[in-house]
Short mmCIF file of C-alpha atoms in Angstrom, two decimals:
data_model
loop_
_atom_site.label_atom_id
_atom_site.label_comp_id
_atom_site.label_asym_id
_atom_site.label_seq_id
_atom_site.Cartn_x
_atom_site.Cartn_y
_atom_site.Cartn_z
CA TYR A 1 74.18 106.28 30.90
CA ILE A 2 75.06 103.19 31.06
CA TYR A 3 72.11 100.93 31.02
CA PHE A 4 72.89 96.80 32.35
CA PHE A 5 71.21 93.82 31.35
CA SER A 6 70.19 90.34 32.06
CA SER A 7 71.36 88.87 29.36
CA LYS A 8 73.68 89.01 25.78
CA GLU A 9 70.93 88.99 23.91
CA ASN A 10 69.13 91.51 25.40
CA LYS A 11 72.13 93.41 25.34
CA GLU A 12 71.60 93.00 21.62
CA THR A 13 68.76 94.15 21.69
CA PHE A 14 69.19 97.13 22.75
CA MET A 15 72.10 98.46 20.78
CA LYS A 16 69.55 97.58 17.35
CA ASN A 17 66.81 100.14 18.96
CA PRO A 18 67.62 101.51 22.34
CA ILE A 19 65.29 104.39 22.02
CA LYS A 20 62.55 102.13 22.11
CA TYR A 21 63.79 101.02 25.45
CA ILE A 22 64.45 104.22 26.92
CA ARG A 23 61.04 106.20 26.38
CA GLN A 24 59.23 103.06 27.54
CA PRO A 25 57.17 104.72 30.96
CA LYS A 26 58.75 104.49 33.53
CA PRO A 27 58.42 101.61 36.92
CA LYS A 28 55.79 102.28 40.00
CA PRO A 29 58.07 102.20 42.86
CA ALA A 30 59.13 99.71 44.61
CA VAL A 31 56.85 99.09 47.61
CA PRO A 32 58.71 96.62 50.55
CA VAL A 33 55.12 94.82 51.43
CA LYS A 34 54.39 94.21 55.18
CA ILE A 35 51.94 91.73 55.83
CA ALA A 36 50.27 89.06 58.74
CA ILE A 37 49.06 86.09 58.48
CA VAL A 38 46.62 84.30 61.46
CA GLY A 39 44.41 81.31 61.86
CA PRO A 40 43.81 77.98 64.19
CA PRO A 41 46.32 75.39 64.00
CA LYS A 42 46.33 73.15 60.60
CA SER A 43 45.33 76.63 59.17
CA GLY A 44 47.30 76.34 56.06
CA LYS A 45 49.35 79.97 57.72
CA THR A 46 52.62 78.88 56.78
CA THR A 47 51.93 77.04 53.25
CA VAL A 48 50.82 80.35 52.06
CA ALA A 49 53.37 82.36 54.20
CA LYS A 50 56.32 80.00 52.59
CA LYS A 51 54.89 80.65 49.27
CA PHE A 52 54.92 84.52 49.38
CA ALA A 53 58.63 83.94 50.59
CA SER A 54 60.31 81.35 47.37
CA VAL A 55 57.47 83.19 44.72
CA TYR A 56 58.00 86.37 45.45
CA GLY A 57 61.37 86.99 47.83
CA LEU A 58 59.64 88.11 50.59
CA LEU A 59 60.70 87.14 54.17
CA ARG A 60 59.32 84.57 56.80
CA LEU A 61 59.07 85.64 59.83
CA SER A 62 57.09 83.68 62.52
CA MET A 63 57.45 84.69 66.30
CA GLY A 64 60.38 82.29 66.33
CA ASP A 65 62.15 83.22 63.24
CA ALA A 66 62.32 86.02 64.93
CA ILE A 67 64.11 84.94 68.17
CA ARG A 68 66.39 82.69 66.35
CA LEU A 69 67.91 85.39 63.98
CA VAL A 70 68.61 87.83 67.15
CA LEU A 71 70.22 84.71 68.77
CA ASN A 72 72.29 83.56 65.52
CA ASN A 73 73.11 87.12 64.44
CA GLN A 74 73.68 89.11 67.36
CA PRO A 75 74.71 86.69 70.67
CA GLU A 76 76.44 89.21 72.48
CA THR A 77 73.46 91.54 72.74
CA GLU A 78 72.14 92.71 75.77
CA LEU A 79 68.64 91.31 74.05
CA ALA A 80 70.02 88.15 72.99
CA LEU A 81 71.55 87.40 76.51
CA THR A 82 68.25 88.50 78.48
CA LEU A 83 65.84 85.76 75.92
CA LYS A 84 68.84 83.25 76.37
CA TRP A 85 68.45 84.09 79.97
CA HIS A 86 64.56 83.44 79.39
CA LEU A 87 65.29 79.90 77.57
CA HIS A 88 67.63 78.28 79.21
CA LYS A 89 65.68 78.65 82.61
CA GLY A 90 62.87 76.42 80.21
CA LEU A 91 60.37 79.65 79.79
CA THR A 92 58.47 80.90 77.83
CA VAL A 93 59.31 83.75 75.86
CA PRO A 94 57.52 87.09 77.15
CA ASP A 95 55.79 88.89 74.80
CA GLU A 96 57.86 92.38 75.22
CA LEU A 97 61.04 91.02 74.16
CA ALA A 98 59.59 88.64 72.01
CA ILE A 99 58.52 92.30 70.27
CA GLN A 100 62.07 94.10 70.36
CA ALA A 101 63.36 90.42 68.85
CA LEU A 102 60.35 91.15 65.91
CA ASP A 103 61.51 94.58 64.86
CA VAL A 104 65.16 93.67 64.75
CA ALA A 105 64.03 91.08 62.65
CA LEU A 106 62.50 93.50 60.59
CA MET A 107 65.17 95.87 59.91
CA ASN A 108 66.85 93.27 57.62
CA HIS A 109 67.75 94.30 53.78
CA VAL A 110 65.00 91.90 52.64
CA CYS A 111 61.94 92.92 54.65
CA ASN A 112 63.13 97.05 53.28
CA THR A 113 63.60 96.23 49.75
CA THR A 114 60.68 93.87 48.91
CA GLY A 115 59.22 93.08 51.91
CA VAL A 116 57.75 90.52 55.05
CA VAL A 117 54.80 88.55 55.54
CA ILE A 118 54.69 87.56 59.68
CA ASP A 119 53.85 84.19 59.60
CA GLY A 120 51.15 83.21 62.56
CA TYR A 121 50.95 86.89 64.48
CA PRO A 122 49.78 88.74 66.53
CA VAL A 123 47.28 86.23 68.37
CA THR A 124 46.98 87.90 71.51
CA ARG A 125 44.99 91.57 72.06
CA LYS A 126 48.58 92.54 74.01
CA GLN A 127 50.37 91.10 71.24
CA VAL A 128 48.53 93.71 69.42
CA ASN A 129 49.25 96.45 71.78
CA LEU A 130 52.99 96.16 71.73
CA LEU A 131 52.57 95.75 68.13
CA GLU A 132 51.13 99.49 67.49
CA SER A 133 53.40 100.65 70.53
CA ALA A 134 56.54 99.43 68.25
CA ARG A 135 55.04 100.96 65.14
CA ILE A 136 54.83 97.83 62.85
CA ILE A 137 51.31 97.33 61.65
CA PRO A 138 51.39 95.22 58.01
CA VAL A 139 49.20 96.25 55.20
CA LYS A 140 46.98 93.82 55.63
CA ILE A 141 46.49 90.65 57.93
CA PHE A 142 44.77 87.56 56.35
CA GLU A 143 42.45 85.85 58.58
CA LEU A 144 42.18 81.71 57.64
CA GLU A 145 38.77 80.57 58.75
CA MET A 146 38.04 77.31 59.90
CA ASP A 147 36.19 75.52 62.22
CA ALA A 148 37.40 72.93 64.85
CA LYS A 149 36.45 70.12 63.26
CA GLU A 150 38.65 70.62 60.39
CA VAL A 151 41.19 71.63 62.32
CA PHE A 152 41.06 67.85 63.42
CA ARG A 153 40.40 66.12 59.85
CA ARG A 154 43.70 68.18 59.09
CA ALA A 155 45.58 66.40 62.52
CA LEU A 156 44.86 63.17 61.62
CA LEU A 157 45.72 63.63 58.11
CA ASP A 158 48.70 64.87 58.95
CA LYS A 159 49.28 62.18 60.80
CA GLU A 160 48.54 59.41 58.46
CA SER A 161 51.43 61.34 56.46
CA THR A 162 54.68 60.03 55.19
CA ASN A 163 56.22 62.38 54.54
CA ARG A 164 56.54 63.24 58.67
CA LEU A 165 59.68 64.99 59.90
CA PRO A 166 61.99 62.39 62.02
CA TYR A 167 61.31 63.67 65.75
CA PRO A 168 57.89 64.08 67.00
CA GLU A 169 55.81 67.40 67.10
CA HIS A 170 53.32 68.70 69.40
CA ASP A 171 50.57 67.88 66.79
CA SER A 172 48.61 65.96 69.57
CA SER A 173 44.54 66.27 69.76
CA GLN A 174 44.61 67.68 73.35
CA ILE A 175 47.49 70.15 72.19
CA LEU A 176 45.71 71.40 68.89
CA ALA A 177 42.93 71.45 71.35
CA ILE A 178 44.05 73.57 73.74
CA LYS A 179 46.18 76.07 70.73
CA ASN A 180 42.50 76.27 68.82
CA SER A 181 40.73 76.89 71.82
CA CYS A 182 43.47 79.84 72.78
CA TYR A 183 43.38 81.02 69.91
CA LYS A 184 38.95 81.36 69.26
CA GLN A 185 39.96 82.97 72.44
CA HIS A 186 41.21 86.12 71.76
CA ILE A 187 40.58 86.38 67.56
CA ASP A 188 37.54 88.36 68.26
CA ALA A 189 38.89 90.67 69.96
CA ILE A 190 42.23 91.55 68.01
CA ARG A 191 39.41 91.41 64.47
CA THR A 192 37.08 94.27 66.06
CA TYR A 193 40.56 95.97 66.47
CA TYR A 194 41.86 96.18 63.31
CA MET A 195 39.01 96.73 61.86
CA LYS A 196 38.18 99.88 63.23
CA GLU A 197 41.57 101.10 63.87
CA HIS A 198 43.13 100.92 60.70
CA GLN A 199 40.91 98.59 58.17
CA ASN A 200 43.41 96.34 57.09
CA TRP A 201 40.95 92.61 58.08
CA CYS A 202 40.76 90.74 55.36
CA VAL A 203 38.66 87.76 56.35
CA ILE A 204 39.64 84.41 54.51
CA ASP A 205 38.07 80.66 54.22
CA ALA A 206 40.77 78.37 54.74
CA PHE A 207 38.35 75.49 53.94
CA GLN A 208 39.23 76.31 49.43
CA SER A 209 42.31 74.54 48.49
CA LYS A 210 45.39 76.01 49.11
CA TRP A 211 45.03 76.70 45.61
CA TRP A 212 42.69 79.00 46.29
CA ILE A 213 43.47 80.67 49.20
CA TRP A 214 46.91 81.42 47.25
CA ASN A 215 45.17 82.72 44.39
CA LYS A 216 42.39 84.86 47.11
CA VAL A 217 45.40 86.43 49.68
CA LEU A 218 47.92 87.20 46.31
CA GLN A 219 44.84 89.11 44.51
CA GLU A 220 44.54 91.38 47.77
CA VAL A 221 48.20 91.99 48.02
CA GLN A 222 48.42 93.23 44.44
CA VAL A 223 45.62 95.63 45.73
CA VAL A 224 47.48 97.06 47.84
CA VAL A 225 50.12 97.46 46.63
CA LYS A 226 48.54 98.93 43.68
CA GLU A 227 46.75 102.01 45.37
CA ILE A 228 49.78 102.52 47.25
CA GLN A 229 51.99 103.28 44.19
CA ILE A 230 49.44 105.00 42.83
CA TYR A 231 48.93 107.35 45.84
CA LEU A 232 52.52 107.42 45.89
CA GLU A 233 53.48 108.94 42.85
CA ARG A 234 50.24 111.30 42.93
CA VAL A 235 51.29 113.28 45.87
CA ARG A 236 54.93 113.36 44.52
CA GLU A 237 52.79 114.66 41.87
CA GLY A 238 51.13 117.30 43.95
CA LYS A 239 47.47 115.74 42.63
CA ALA A 240 45.31 113.88 45.10
CA ALA A 241 45.28 110.73 45.78
CA GLY A 242 42.88 107.74 47.55
CA ILE A 243 44.42 107.03 50.93
CA ALA A 244 41.71 103.55 51.35
CA ASP A 245 44.92 100.40 51.93
CA LEU A 246 47.08 102.75 54.32
CA CYS A 247 46.25 101.86 57.21
CA ILE A 248 45.19 105.77 58.66
CA THR A 249 43.71 105.24 62.32
CA PRO A 250 40.83 107.15 63.22
CA GLU A 251 42.84 109.72 65.41
CA GLU A 252 45.15 110.38 61.90
CA LEU A 253 42.36 111.46 60.41
CA GLN A 254 40.62 113.72 62.80
CA TYR A 255 44.54 115.07 63.01
CA ARG A 256 44.77 115.58 59.06
CA LEU A 257 41.22 116.66 58.16
CA GLY A 258 40.98 119.79 55.46
CA GLU A 259 38.89 122.32 56.26
CA PHE A 260 35.14 120.45 55.29
CA GLY A 261 35.99 118.23 58.32
CA GLN A 262 33.92 115.18 57.53
CA TYR A 263 31.36 116.73 54.50
CA CYS A 264 32.29 116.16 51.50
CA PRO A 265 33.61 118.93 49.74
CA VAL A 266 32.18 117.43 45.69
CA SER A 267 28.28 117.58 47.55
CA LEU A 268 28.91 121.00 49.16
CA ALA A 269 30.04 122.58 45.77
CA GLU A 270 27.94 121.15 43.38
CA LYS A 271 25.28 120.44 45.00
CA GLY A 272 25.17 122.70 47.82
CA GLU A 273 24.30 119.35 50.25
CA LEU A 274 26.10 118.97 53.54
CA VAL A 275 26.58 115.00 52.98
CA ASP A 276 27.96 113.95 56.57
CA CYS A 277 29.84 111.04 56.32
CA SER A 278 31.48 110.40 59.30
CA ALA A 279 27.90 107.80 59.81
CA THR A 280 31.10 105.80 58.10
CA SER A 281 35.06 105.18 59.46
CA SER A 282 35.73 103.32 55.94
CA LEU A 283 38.16 105.15 54.07
CA GLN A 284 36.86 103.72 50.74
CA PHE A 285 35.27 107.57 49.04
CA ALA A 286 38.52 109.20 51.10
CA ALA A 287 41.59 110.81 49.60
CA GLU A 288 44.32 112.97 50.32
CA PHE A 289 45.10 116.95 48.80
CA ARG A 290 48.11 119.32 50.34
CA GLY A 291 48.52 116.89 52.90
CA HIS A 292 44.50 117.40 54.29
CA TYR A 293 42.33 114.24 54.40
CA TYR A 294 38.85 114.42 52.77
CA LYS A 295 35.53 111.88 52.68
CA MET A 296 33.74 112.04 50.42
CA ALA A 297 29.98 110.45 49.94
CA SER A 298 30.06 107.58 47.24
CA GLN A 299 33.19 106.83 44.44
CA GLU A 300 31.35 109.16 41.42
CA GLU A 301 32.10 112.30 44.27
CA LEU A 302 35.63 111.36 44.79
CA ASP A 303 36.42 110.58 41.29
CA LYS A 304 35.23 113.86 40.11
CA PHE A 305 37.69 115.28 43.65
CA LEU A 306 40.45 113.11 42.23
CA SER A 307 40.44 114.52 38.98
CA ARG A 308 40.44 118.00 39.94
CA PRO A 309 40.82 118.44 43.43
CA GLU A 310 41.35 122.43 42.89
CA VAL A 311 38.08 122.95 42.26
CA TYR A 312 36.30 121.62 45.57
CA VAL A 313 39.09 123.11 48.32
CA PRO A 314 39.39 126.84 49.09
CA PRO A 315 40.15 129.42 47.55
CA LEU A 316 38.05 128.30 44.19
CA ALA A 317 35.22 126.67 46.02
CA PRO A 318 31.58 127.96 45.63
CA HIS A 319 31.02 126.68 48.82
CA THR A 320 32.56 127.53 52.87
CA LEU A 321 31.48 124.88 55.42
CA PRO A 322 29.13 126.56 57.96
CA SER A 323 30.51 126.83 61.50
CA PRO A 324 30.00 124.32 63.97
CA ASP A 325 27.57 125.88 65.53
CA MET A 326 25.08 126.08 62.25
CA LEU A 327 25.34 122.95 61.57
CA PRO A 328 23.06 120.39 62.04
CA LYS A 329 22.83 117.62 64.71
CA LYS A 330 20.99 114.29 65.03
CA LEU A 331 19.28 114.19 67.80
CA THR A 332 18.45 110.60 69.87
CA ALA A 333 14.65 110.11 71.72
CA ALA A 334 16.85 110.51 74.56
CA GLU A 335 18.51 114.11 74.09
CA VAL A 336 14.87 115.58 72.51
CA LYS A 337 13.65 114.99 75.98
CA ALA A 338 16.46 115.91 77.79
CA LEU A 339 15.73 118.79 76.27
CA PHE A 340 11.84 119.00 78.15
CA PRO A 341 10.16 122.27 78.18
CA ALA A 342 11.39 122.50 75.15
CA SER A 343 9.24 122.34 72.21
CA ALA A 344 9.58 120.76 68.71
CA GLU A 345 9.22 122.95 66.09
CA MET A 346 6.10 123.06 63.36
CA GLN A 347 4.20 121.19 66.95
CA GLY A 348 5.90 118.77 65.67
CA TYR A 349 5.52 118.07 62.10
CA CYS A 350 7.64 116.33 59.50
CA PRO A 351 8.94 119.90 57.63
CA VAL A 352 10.41 117.86 54.38
CA THR A 353 7.56 115.72 54.25
CA TYR A 354 5.45 119.43 54.60
CA LEU A 355 7.39 121.22 51.47
CA ASP A 356 8.18 118.33 49.47
CA GLY A 357 3.93 117.45 49.82
CA LYS A 358 3.70 120.43 47.99
CA GLN A 359 2.80 122.22 51.61
CA ARG A 360 -0.73 120.74 51.51
CA TYR A 361 -3.30 119.97 54.27
CA GLU A 362 -2.66 116.35 53.23
CA ALA A 363 1.70 116.58 54.32
CA LEU A 364 1.15 117.79 57.28
CA VAL A 365 2.27 114.27 59.21
CA PRO A 366 3.09 114.01 62.86
CA GLY A 367 6.90 113.26 63.06
CA ASN A 368 8.97 110.39 64.84
CA ILE A 369 10.59 111.27 68.35
CA GLU A 370 12.66 108.90 66.89
CA TYR A 371 14.35 110.75 64.42
CA ALA A 372 14.93 114.17 65.00
CA ALA A 373 17.19 117.50 64.88
CA LYS A 374 18.97 120.33 65.95
CA TYR A 375 19.23 123.66 63.80
CA HIS A 376 19.61 127.20 64.38
CA ASN A 377 19.03 126.23 68.20
CA LYS A 378 15.88 124.48 67.44
CA VAL A 379 14.68 120.35 67.53
CA TYR A 380 12.76 119.08 64.25
CA ILE A 381 11.07 115.91 64.32
CA PHE A 382 10.81 113.99 60.96
CA GLU A 383 8.20 111.07 59.97
CA SER A 384 11.44 108.64 58.70
CA GLU A 385 15.14 108.78 58.71
CA GLU A 386 14.74 108.90 55.41
CA LYS A 387 13.41 112.05 55.74
CA LEU A 388 15.50 112.97 58.50
CA LEU A 389 18.71 112.54 55.94
CA LYS A 390 17.07 114.84 53.72
CA PHE A 391 16.88 117.79 56.28
CA MET A 392 20.43 117.30 57.37
CA ARG A 393 21.65 117.70 53.96
CA LEU A 394 20.05 120.81 53.12
CA PRO A 395 18.73 122.13 56.15
CA GLU A 396 18.18 125.93 55.03
CA LYS A 397 15.63 124.38 52.22
CA TYR A 398 13.09 123.02 55.26
CA TRP A 399 13.77 125.04 58.89
CA ASN A 400 11.99 127.60 58.45
CA LEU A 401 8.61 126.93 57.68
CA LYS A 402 5.07 128.51 58.66
CA LEU A 403 2.39 126.38 59.53
CA PRO A 404 -1.36 126.88 58.05
CA ARG A 405 -3.88 127.86 60.39
CA LYS A 406 -6.04 125.04 59.72
CA LEU A 407 -4.74 122.12 61.09
CA PRO A 408 -5.69 117.95 61.27
CA PRO A 409 -7.45 117.52 64.82
CA ILE A 410 -4.83 116.08 67.76
CA LYS A 411 -5.12 112.76 67.39
CA GLU A 412 -6.16 112.22 71.74
CA PRO A 413 -6.33 107.70 72.78
CA LYS A 414 -10.04 107.48 74.63
CA LEU A 415 -11.53 104.51 76.90
CA LEU A 416 -13.85 102.27 74.61
CA THR A 417 -15.81 102.21 77.72
CA ALA A 418 -16.28 106.65 76.88
CA LEU A 419 -17.57 105.86 73.69
CA PRO A 420 -21.23 106.43 73.69
CA LEU A 421 -23.16 103.19 73.12
CA ALA A 422 -23.41 103.11 69.39
CA GLY A 423 -19.10 104.45 69.29
CA TYR A 424 -18.93 101.45 71.71
CA LEU A 425 -20.33 98.63 69.84
CA GLU A 426 -18.75 99.93 66.12
CA GLN A 427 -15.22 99.98 68.06
CA ALA A 428 -15.55 96.15 69.76
CA ILE A 429 -18.12 93.68 67.88
CA ALA A 430 -18.64 95.69 63.87
CA THR A 431 -15.61 93.06 63.12
CA SER A 432 -16.63 89.61 64.56
CA LEU A 433 -20.86 90.98 63.40
CA ILE A 434 -19.67 91.94 59.79
CA LYS A 435 -17.55 88.39 59.57
CA ALA A 436 -20.98 86.45 60.73
CA LEU A 437 -23.25 88.02 58.36
CA ASN A 438 -20.70 87.06 55.70
CA GLU A 439 -20.90 83.66 57.02
CA VAL A 440 -24.32 83.71 56.45
CA GLY A 441 -24.84 85.17 53.19
CA CYS A 442 -21.79 83.25 51.85
CA LEU A 443 -23.45 79.69 52.73
CA LYS A 444 -26.79 80.41 53.22
CA PRO A 445 -28.33 78.34 55.44
CA LYS A 446 -31.72 76.62 56.71
CA PHE A 447 -32.36 74.20 59.40
CA PRO A 448 -35.59 71.79 59.10
CA PHE A 449 -38.69 72.88 60.79
CA LEU A 450 -37.42 76.95 61.05
CA SER A 451 -37.94 80.40 58.64
CA VAL A 452 -34.30 81.55 56.93
CA LYS A 453 -34.49 84.67 59.26
CA LYS A 454 -34.79 82.62 62.56
CA THR A 455 -32.10 80.53 60.70
CA ALA A 456 -29.64 83.49 59.98
CA LEU A 457 -30.03 85.29 63.32
CA LEU A 458 -29.82 81.51 64.92
CA PHE A 459 -26.38 80.61 62.84
CA VAL A 460 -25.40 84.76 64.14
CA ALA A 461 -26.17 83.95 67.48
CA CYS A 462 -23.98 81.00 67.45
CA HIS A 463 -21.18 82.39 65.10
CA LEU A 464 -21.04 85.17 67.78
CA LYS A 465 -20.30 83.13 70.80
#
């Protein structure tokens, strides 16, 4: 083999002990980084992007840079001529053309080897859709969060700065106000989309110093790059690999789900529990093995799966997932009412509370219609969400219970006026009477010229009044 060195000293060091340097672990696969930074004007997007470009050699691309790159490097192409036509007319370049220019700019060899940082894009929902259609998905999008007051404060400081450019800039307070309001108008929809579809959105507090922001962004990027490198290494070796930071969409996840769907294979294998992980869209505890995706209940289960995935998937898995019609299904209150005249099993008592309470009379607690589930075409209602989740995990344990002969009396509301006189007085004025007698006992009043008994009666009468 031929080896190349960065200096003569390194070459001489190698010559003395070559085995030492040949036997070191191989470097991790190079991963080109594709990140984007968005934020209101003056939030420091360009500062962070330029630092990435200078320190790590990433290509910094704003939308203006992408358009200029096409105009300068490929002036005779149809795209460049169309861009020129719009610019010569004094028009803004349409988003469709801008995305095409960005796509061309991303073919640059620096983007494919080191990476790219997209500065200040996307800023509207339409631009997000166009990026998606062009399959331009940054591994991480950083939102530099800052309020309008700080935007104007920084703009004022910039105007007073001595390092201003020789030509006038578009940084008047009116232009900044319009830019800021346009940004605020669209950012919520963009954030919601990326959090739901790719989980690659990261909010950074732009009030902090530029060094703090740089370190925070750098840490996040390093974590993502490390995750991708580990994923590539493990998949190449045929092992299971985590998929937390791979920007996998819910549709792609659904398409490539393994034999267990969104149920945790580790919980099913070790405890026989059906743990449904579909409640959260996060892929923090998800992994890929043999081209299929599996979701785990927690970090502990994920670690077990990553270390020995073969044990938890067929053919070695001890339990298979029941067919969809044999799985318990949560019901909303409206769905339970829609099943009328079908009634709940166990006359509406919570099966989990009853069995966990060792089937005692005191453990017969009525369920709440808000916490209901359907299993084996039967409806069960539960005391609380905790009891419902217990049933969803181990339905076989709780579904076929029998009620005892003696049941608690049915609680039916009665009208106050329908009670006998003693009952009416007890329900209506007992509390007030007890308070009045308590006050007499504590104060022990005595009116002049009246007996103790008459004083007490008069005090109680005034208290009740």
